[in-house]
Coordinates of C-alpha atoms (C1' of nucleotides) in Angstrom, one line a residue:
Chain A
X1 CA 0.2 -0.1 -0.2
X2 CA 1.4 3.3 0.3
X3 CA 1.4 3.9 3.5
X4 CA 3.8 0.5 3.4
X5 CA 6.2 2.3 0.4
X6 CA 6.2 6.2 2.0
X7 CA 7.8 4.0 4.8
X8 CA 10.2 2.0 3.3
X9 CA 12.5 4.8 1.9
X10 CA 12.5 6.0 5.9
X11 CA 11.8 3.1 8.1
X12 CA 10.7 0.2 8.5
X13 CA 8.2 -1.1 10.4
X14 CA 10.2 -3.5 12.3
X15 CA 12.7 -0.9 13.2
X16 CA 9.2 1.9 13.4
X17 CA 7.7 -0.2 17.0
X18 CA 11.9 -1.1 18.5
X19 CA 12.3 2.5 18.6
X20 CA 8.6 3.3 20.3
X21 CA 9.6 -0.1 22.8
X22 CA 12.5 1.7 23.3
X23 CA 12.1 4.6 23.8
X24 CA 9.1 3.5 26.6
X25 CA 10.6 1.8 28.3
X26 CA 13.2 3.8 28.3
X27 CA 10.5 7.6 28.6
X28 CA 7.4 6.6 29.5
X29 CA 5.1 7.1 32.0
X30 CA 4.2 3.6 34.1
X31 CA 2.7 4.8 37.0
X32 CA -1.0 5.4 35.8
X33 CA -2.9 5.1 37.5
X34 CA -5.3 2.3 35.4
X35 CA -1.7 0.6 34.2
X36 CA -1.9 -1.2 37.9
X37 CA -3.6 -4.2 36.9
X38 CA -5.0 -3.6 33.5
X39 CA -8.2 -4.8 33.7
X40 CA -9.8 -5.4 31.0
X41 CA -12.7 -3.7 33.7
X42 CA -10.6 -1.5 34.5
X43 CA -8.7 -0.4 30.7
X44 CA -12.8 -0.3 29.4
X45 CA -13.8 3.0 32.3
X46 CA -10.4 4.6 31.6
X47 CA -10.3 4.6 27.8
X48 CA -14.1 6.1 27.6
X49 CA -13.3 9.0 30.3
X50 CA -10.0 9.4 28.6
X51 CA -11.9 9.7 25.9
X52 CA -11.2 13.8 24.2
X53 CA -9.9 14.7 27.7
X54 CA -6.9 14.8 29.3
X55 CA -5.3 12.2 32.1
X56 CA -5.0 14.5 34.7
X57 CA -8.5 15.6 34.6
X58 CA -9.8 12.1 34.7
X59 CA -7.1 10.5 36.4
X60 CA -9.3 12.3 40.3
X61 CA -12.6 10.1 38.7
X62 CA -11.2 7.3 38.1
X63 CA -10.1 6.7 41.1
X64 CA -13.8 7.3 42.5
X65 CA -15.3 5.0 40.3
X66 CA -12.8 1.7 40.9
X67 CA -13.7 2.7 44.6
X68 CA -17.7 2.7 44.8
X69 CA -18.6 0.5 40.7
X70 CA -14.8 -2.2 41.2
X71 CA -16.6 -5.0 39.0
X72 CA -18.7 -4.5 35.8
X73 CA -21.2 -6.7 38.0
X74 CA -21.5 -3.4 40.6
X75 CA -21.7 -1.0 37.5
X76 CA -24.0 -3.5 36.2
X77 CA -26.5 -3.4 39.0
X78 CA -25.4 0.5 39.9
X79 CA -28.5 2.7 39.8
X80 CA -28.5 5.3 36.8
X81 CA -28.0 7.9 39.3
X82 CA -25.4 6.7 41.0
X83 CA -23.0 5.9 37.7
X84 CA -24.4 9.8 36.9
X85 CA -22.9 11.3 39.7
X86 CA -19.8 10.2 39.8
X87 CA -19.7 11.5 36.0
X88 CA -20.5 14.3 36.9
X89 CA -17.8 17.3 36.0
X90 CA -16.2 15.0 33.2
X91 CA -18.6 16.3 30.1
X92 CA -20.4 13.9 27.3
X93 CA -22.6 12.7 29.5
X94 CA -23.8 9.9 27.0
X95 CA -19.7 8.3 27.4
X96 CA -21.6 7.1 31.0
X97 CA -24.9 6.2 30.3
X98 CA -23.2 3.9 27.8
X99 CA -20.6 2.1 29.4
X100 CA -23.5 1.5 32.0
X101 CA -25.2 0.5 28.5
X102 CA -21.5 -1.4 28.0
X103 CA -22.1 -3.5 31.1
X104 CA -25.0 -4.4 30.3
X105 CA -24.6 -6.5 27.0
X106 CA -21.6 -7.9 28.9
X107 CA -23.1 -9.4 32.1
X108 CA -26.3 -10.4 30.2
X109 CA -25.8 -10.9 26.5
X110 CA -22.1 -12.0 27.1
X111 CA -22.8 -14.1 30.5
X112 CA -19.8 -10.9 31.8
X113 CA -17.0 -12.6 29.4
X114 CA -15.6 -10.0 28.4
X115 CA -14.8 -10.3 23.9
X116 CA -11.5 -10.4 22.8
X117 CA -11.1 -9.5 19.9
X118 CA -11.2 -6.4 17.9
X119 CA -15.2 -7.0 15.8
X120 CA -16.6 -8.0 19.5
X121 CA -14.9 -5.8 21.3
X122 CA -15.9 -3.1 19.0
X123 CA -19.3 -3.9 19.7
X124 CA -19.8 -3.2 22.8
X125 CA -21.3 0.2 23.0
X126 CA -19.1 3.9 23.5
X127 CA -16.9 2.0 22.0
X128 CA -15.5 2.5 19.0
X129 CA -12.0 2.0 16.4
X130 CA -9.6 4.0 18.6
X131 CA -11.0 2.6 21.7
X132 CA -11.1 -0.9 20.6
X133 CA -7.4 -1.6 19.7
X134 CA -6.9 0.7 23.3
X135 CA -8.4 -2.1 24.9
X136 CA -6.2 -4.8 23.1
X137 CA -3.3 -3.9 23.9
X138 CA -3.6 -2.6 26.9
X139 CA -5.6 -5.4 28.4
X140 CA -5.1 -8.2 26.6
X141 CA -1.5 -7.4 25.9
X142 CA -2.7 -8.2 22.1
X143 CA -2.4 -6.9 18.4
X144 CA -4.9 -3.1 18.2
X145 CA -4.2 -0.6 16.1
X146 CA -5.1 3.2 17.3
X147 CA -4.7 6.0 16.3
X148 CA -6.6 9.2 18.6
X149 CA -5.6 12.8 18.7
X150 CA -1.8 12.0 19.7
X151 CA -0.7 9.9 16.9
X152 CA -2.2 11.8 15.0
X153 CA -0.5 14.0 15.5
X154 CA 3.2 12.4 15.8
X155 CA 1.8 10.2 12.6
X156 CA 1.0 13.3 10.1
X157 CA 4.6 14.8 11.3
X158 CA 6.4 11.7 11.2
X159 CA 5.2 10.6 7.6
X160 CA 3.9 14.1 6.3
X161 CA 0.9 13.7 6.0
X162 CA -1.1 17.2 4.3
X163 CA -4.4 17.3 4.6
X164 CA -7.3 18.0 7.4
X165 CA -6.4 16.5 10.1
X166 CA -9.9 14.7 10.6
X167 CA -11.0 14.1 7.2
X168 CA -12.0 11.0 6.1
X169 CA -8.8 10.5 3.7
X170 CA -6.3 11.1 5.9
X171 CA -8.0 9.4 8.1
X172 CA -7.7 6.1 6.3
X173 CA -3.6 6.7 5.8
X174 CA -3.4 7.5 8.6
X175 CA -5.2 3.6 10.1
X176 CA -3.0 1.9 7.9
X177 CA -0.1 3.5 9.5
X178 CA -1.1 2.4 12.2
X179 CA -2.6 -1.4 11.2
X180 CA 1.2 -1.3 9.1
X181 CA 3.6 -0.4 12.1
X182 CA 1.6 -2.3 14.9
X183 CA 3.7 -5.3 16.3
X184 CA 2.8 -8.6 16.5
X185 CA 3.8 -8.7 20.2
X186 CA 5.0 -6.7 22.8
X187 CA 1.9 -4.4 22.2
X188 CA 0.6 -2.5 25.4
X189 CA 4.0 -1.1 25.9
X190 CA 4.2 -0.3 22.5
X191 CA 0.4 1.4 22.3
X192 CA 1.8 3.4 25.7
X193 CA 5.1 4.4 23.9
X194 CA 2.8 5.7 21.4
X195 CA 0.6 8.1 23.3
X196 CA 3.5 9.2 25.4
X197 CA 4.9 10.1 22.3
X198 CA 2.8 12.0 21.6
X199 CA 1.0 13.7 24.8
X200 CA 5.3 14.0 25.8
X201 CA 7.3 14.5 23.3
X202 CA 5.0 15.6 20.4
X203 CA 3.5 18.5 21.7
X204 CA 0.7 20.5 19.7
X205 CA 3.2 23.2 20.5
X206 CA 7.1 23.1 21.4
X207 CA 7.5 19.5 21.0
X208 CA 10.7 18.3 21.8
X209 CA 12.8 17.2 19.1
X210 CA 15.8 17.2 20.5
X211 CA 14.5 14.0 22.3
X212 CA 12.9 12.7 19.8
X213 CA 13.8 9.3 18.2
X214 CA 13.1 9.9 15.1
X215 CA 14.3 13.0 14.4
X216 CA 16.1 11.9 11.4
X217 CA 13.2 11.4 9.5
X218 CA 10.8 13.4 10.4
X219 CA 9.5 14.6 7.4
X220 CA 8.0 18.2 9.9
X221 CA 11.1 18.5 11.9
X222 CA 13.8 17.7 7.8
X223 CA 11.3 20.7 6.8
X224 CA 11.0 23.3 9.8
X225 CA 7.1 22.9 9.4
X226 CA 6.7 21.1 12.7
X227 CA 4.0 23.8 13.7
X228 CA 1.8 23.0 9.7
X229 CA 2.1 19.5 10.1
X230 CA -1.2 18.3 10.8
X231 CA -2.8 21.3 9.7
X232 CA -5.1 23.0 10.9
X233 CA -8.3 22.5 11.4
X234 CA -10.7 24.5 9.5
X235 CA -12.8 26.7 12.5
X236 CA -15.9 27.5 12.8
X237 CA -18.1 29.6 14.8
X238 CA -20.5 28.6 17.2
X239 CA -24.2 30.0 17.8
X240 CA -25.3 31.6 20.7
X241 CA -28.8 30.2 22.1
X242 CA -30.7 31.7 25.7
X243 CA -31.3 29.1 27.2
X244 CA -35.3 28.9 30.6
X245 CA -34.6 28.0 34.2
X246 CA -37.0 28.3 36.9
X247 CA -36.5 28.9 40.2
X248 CA -39.7 27.2 42.5
X249 CA -38.7 26.9 46.2
X250 CA -41.1 25.4 48.6
X251 CA -40.6 27.8 51.6
X252 CA -42.1 25.1 53.4
X253 CA -39.8 22.1 53.4
X254 CA -37.1 24.6 52.0
X255 CA -36.8 22.7 48.7
X256 CA -35.3 23.0 45.5
X257 CA -37.4 21.9 42.5
X258 CA -35.6 19.6 40.5
X259 CA -36.0 17.7 37.5
X260 CA -34.0 14.5 35.6
X261 CA -33.5 15.5 31.4
X262 CA -33.7 13.2 28.8
X263 CA -32.0 10.5 28.1
X264 CA -31.0 12.4 24.9
X265 CA -29.7 15.3 23.4
X266 CA -27.9 18.0 26.0
X267 CA -26.6 16.8 30.1
X268 CA -28.9 13.5 29.1
X269 CA -30.2 11.6 31.8
X270 CA -28.5 14.6 34.7
X271 CA -30.8 15.8 37.3
X272 CA -31.0 20.6 36.6
X273 CA -33.3 23.7 37.5
X274 CA -37.0 22.4 35.2
X275 CA -36.5 24.2 32.1
X276 CA -38.9 26.3 29.7
X277 CA -38.5 27.3 26.1
X278 CA -40.0 31.1 26.8
X279 CA -40.2 33.3 29.9
X280 CA -43.0 32.3 32.0
X281 CA -45.0 35.1 33.0
X282 CA -44.9 36.1 35.7
X283 CA -42.1 34.5 37.4
X284 CA -38.9 37.9 38.6
X285 CA -34.9 37.4 37.1
X286 CA -33.1 35.1 39.9
X287 CA -30.3 35.4 38.7
X288 CA -28.2 34.4 35.5
X289 CA -25.1 33.1 34.0
X290 CA -23.0 31.9 30.9
X291 CA -21.6 28.5 29.7
X292 CA -19.9 27.2 26.8
X293 CA -20.0 23.7 24.8
X294 CA -18.2 22.4 22.4
X295 CA -20.5 23.9 19.0
X296 CA -22.2 26.5 20.9
X297 CA -22.8 28.8 23.7
X298 CA -26.0 28.9 26.3
X299 CA -26.9 32.1 27.4
X300 CA -29.5 31.4 30.9
X301 CA -31.6 32.9 32.7
X302 CA -33.0 31.7 36.2
X303 CA -37.1 33.3 36.3
X304 CA -38.5 32.8 40.9
X305 CA -40.9 31.7 40.7
X306 CA -42.9 32.5 44.0
X307 CA -46.3 31.5 44.3
X308 CA -48.7 28.4 42.2
X309 CA -46.7 26.6 41.9
X310 CA -48.1 22.9 41.4
X311 CA -50.2 24.7 38.3
X312 CA -46.5 25.9 37.0
X313 CA -45.4 22.2 37.3
X314 CA -49.1 20.9 36.2
X315 CA -48.0 23.5 33.0
X316 CA -44.3 22.3 32.3
X317 CA -45.4 19.4 32.4
X318 CA -47.3 20.1 29.8
X319 CA -45.1 21.4 27.3
X320 CA -42.3 19.2 28.5
X321 CA -43.4 15.5 28.3
X322 CA -40.8 14.5 27.5
X323 CA -39.7 15.6 30.5
X324 CA -39.8 13.3 33.7
X325 CA -41.8 15.0 37.1
X326 CA -41.6 11.7 39.7
X327 CA -42.5 12.5 43.4
X328 CA -38.8 12.5 43.8
X329 CA -37.7 15.5 42.4
X330 CA -37.0 17.5 44.5
X331 CA -34.1 17.8 46.3
X332 CA -33.8 19.2 49.6
X333 CA -30.8 21.6 49.7
X334 CA -30.5 21.3 53.6
X335 CA -29.4 18.2 53.2
X336 CA -26.5 19.0 50.7
X337 CA -25.8 14.6 50.8
X338 CA -29.4 14.5 48.8
X339 CA -27.1 17.2 46.1
X340 CA -25.1 15.0 46.4
X341 CA -25.8 11.8 45.2
X342 CA -27.5 13.6 42.7
X343 CA -25.4 14.3 38.5
X344 CA -25.8 17.7 38.1
X345 CA -24.5 19.5 35.0
X346 CA -21.7 21.8 36.4
X347 CA -23.0 25.3 36.2
X348 CA -26.2 24.4 37.2
X349 CA -24.8 23.8 40.4
X350 CA -22.5 26.0 40.1
X351 CA -25.8 28.2 40.0
X352 CA -27.6 26.3 42.6
X353 CA -24.3 26.6 45.3
X354 CA -24.4 30.5 44.7
X355 CA -27.5 31.2 45.3
X356 CA -28.6 29.0 48.2
X357 CA -25.8 30.1 50.6
X358 CA -27.2 33.9 49.5
X359 CA -29.8 32.9 51.2
X360 CA -29.3 31.1 54.3
X361 CA -27.4 34.7 55.1
Chain B
dA1 C1' -19.5 14.6 5.9
dA2 C1' -21.9 16.6 9.0
dC3 C1' -23.3 18.0 12.9
dT4 C1' -24.0 16.2 18.8
dC5 C1' -22.3 16.0 22.3
dG6 C1' -18.4 18.6 27.7
dG7 C1' -16.0 20.5 30.8
dG8 C1' -10.9 22.0 31.9
dG9 C1' -6.1 23.4 30.9
dC10 C1' -3.3 26.3 29.2
dT11 C1' -1.5 30.2 26.5
Chain C
dA1 C1' -10.9 34.2 23.4
dG2 C1' -9.5 30.6 20.9
dC3 C1' -7.4 25.1 21.0
dC4 C1' -7.2 20.9 22.4
dC5 C1' -8.7 16.8 24.6
dA6 C1' -6.3 8.4 24.5
dG7 C1' -14.0 10.0 20.2
dA8 C1' -18.5 7.7 19.3
dG9 C1' -22.7 7.4 17.3
dT10 C1' -26.0 9.3 14.5
dT11 C1' -28.6 11.6 10.6

DNA sequence: AACTCGGGGCT
DNA sequence: AGCCCAGAGTT
């Protein structure tokens, strides 16, 4: 293939793997929490958490998760609110829901037997091509090609791959390189080496090319095009949306109304202040906040509802029938334990904590 | 191929 | 303020 031909001019696949393995042994990361022990469950949880999330952010979440849900069976039988609470603050909450789906799938449909083949691993909910390869490599130490942001940057520079870095053409070429270069042995260390090279040496800015084992053959380094490879992404403007949330206090028992959001869409399956499509008629502004998502900015207004709560909630249910409004959808904020047992979006939680403190004084 | 999913860290 | 991060699922 094209990848193999380009490769031959520079270095063979065997030589490439040998360099990665040697470098990883001497300079790679060996103390990440999910490396010891690298069981399939621990690798699965860590890889899902690490999707689009930095290592330093994941570590405390991973530790807390393993403390609470140490096995696949524990996750499968856990309460969804507990799962979402453990995930709260990590973002991309469908990952948490998929992770529990994955546990259900393996425990109940695969008889608790974690799959071992690349194709069967990729059938796990939330597991794509990258994560399947990572599980093969890290959990079983078997052949499992990986292409993530680190590998993309590393390969685009070493082999001088041009084009939009996430386009299908570049993506296809990157996976061809990965399949060609991945060895049949020492896959755990090889995969870790690729990630470590990208994360600690071949960084986005100011890469340490003087310490790189591939400096002599790296297209980007030899041609001094480090800042041009991979090609920068085309940036797109993101829209701003207005959101309306309700602040409904029950003064009799000092509680605040929360609702569980739908299982699809933004903040799926998390608890939140009730959201409505338009500003309520009789309400005064309790406060506002802004929040930035990947694909839009949210300008949120929180409206205080002071009376006729029953009517308001009936109206809310009619307007948003997809919202669950069970009788337990009330958090008594005199007891912060109740709040901490539920998963709430970060800005919603921050707003509640701020305004509840103010009131208590 | 484009869009939808968060939130934090870093410059 | 902008960009990136051990991506996957949906349309």
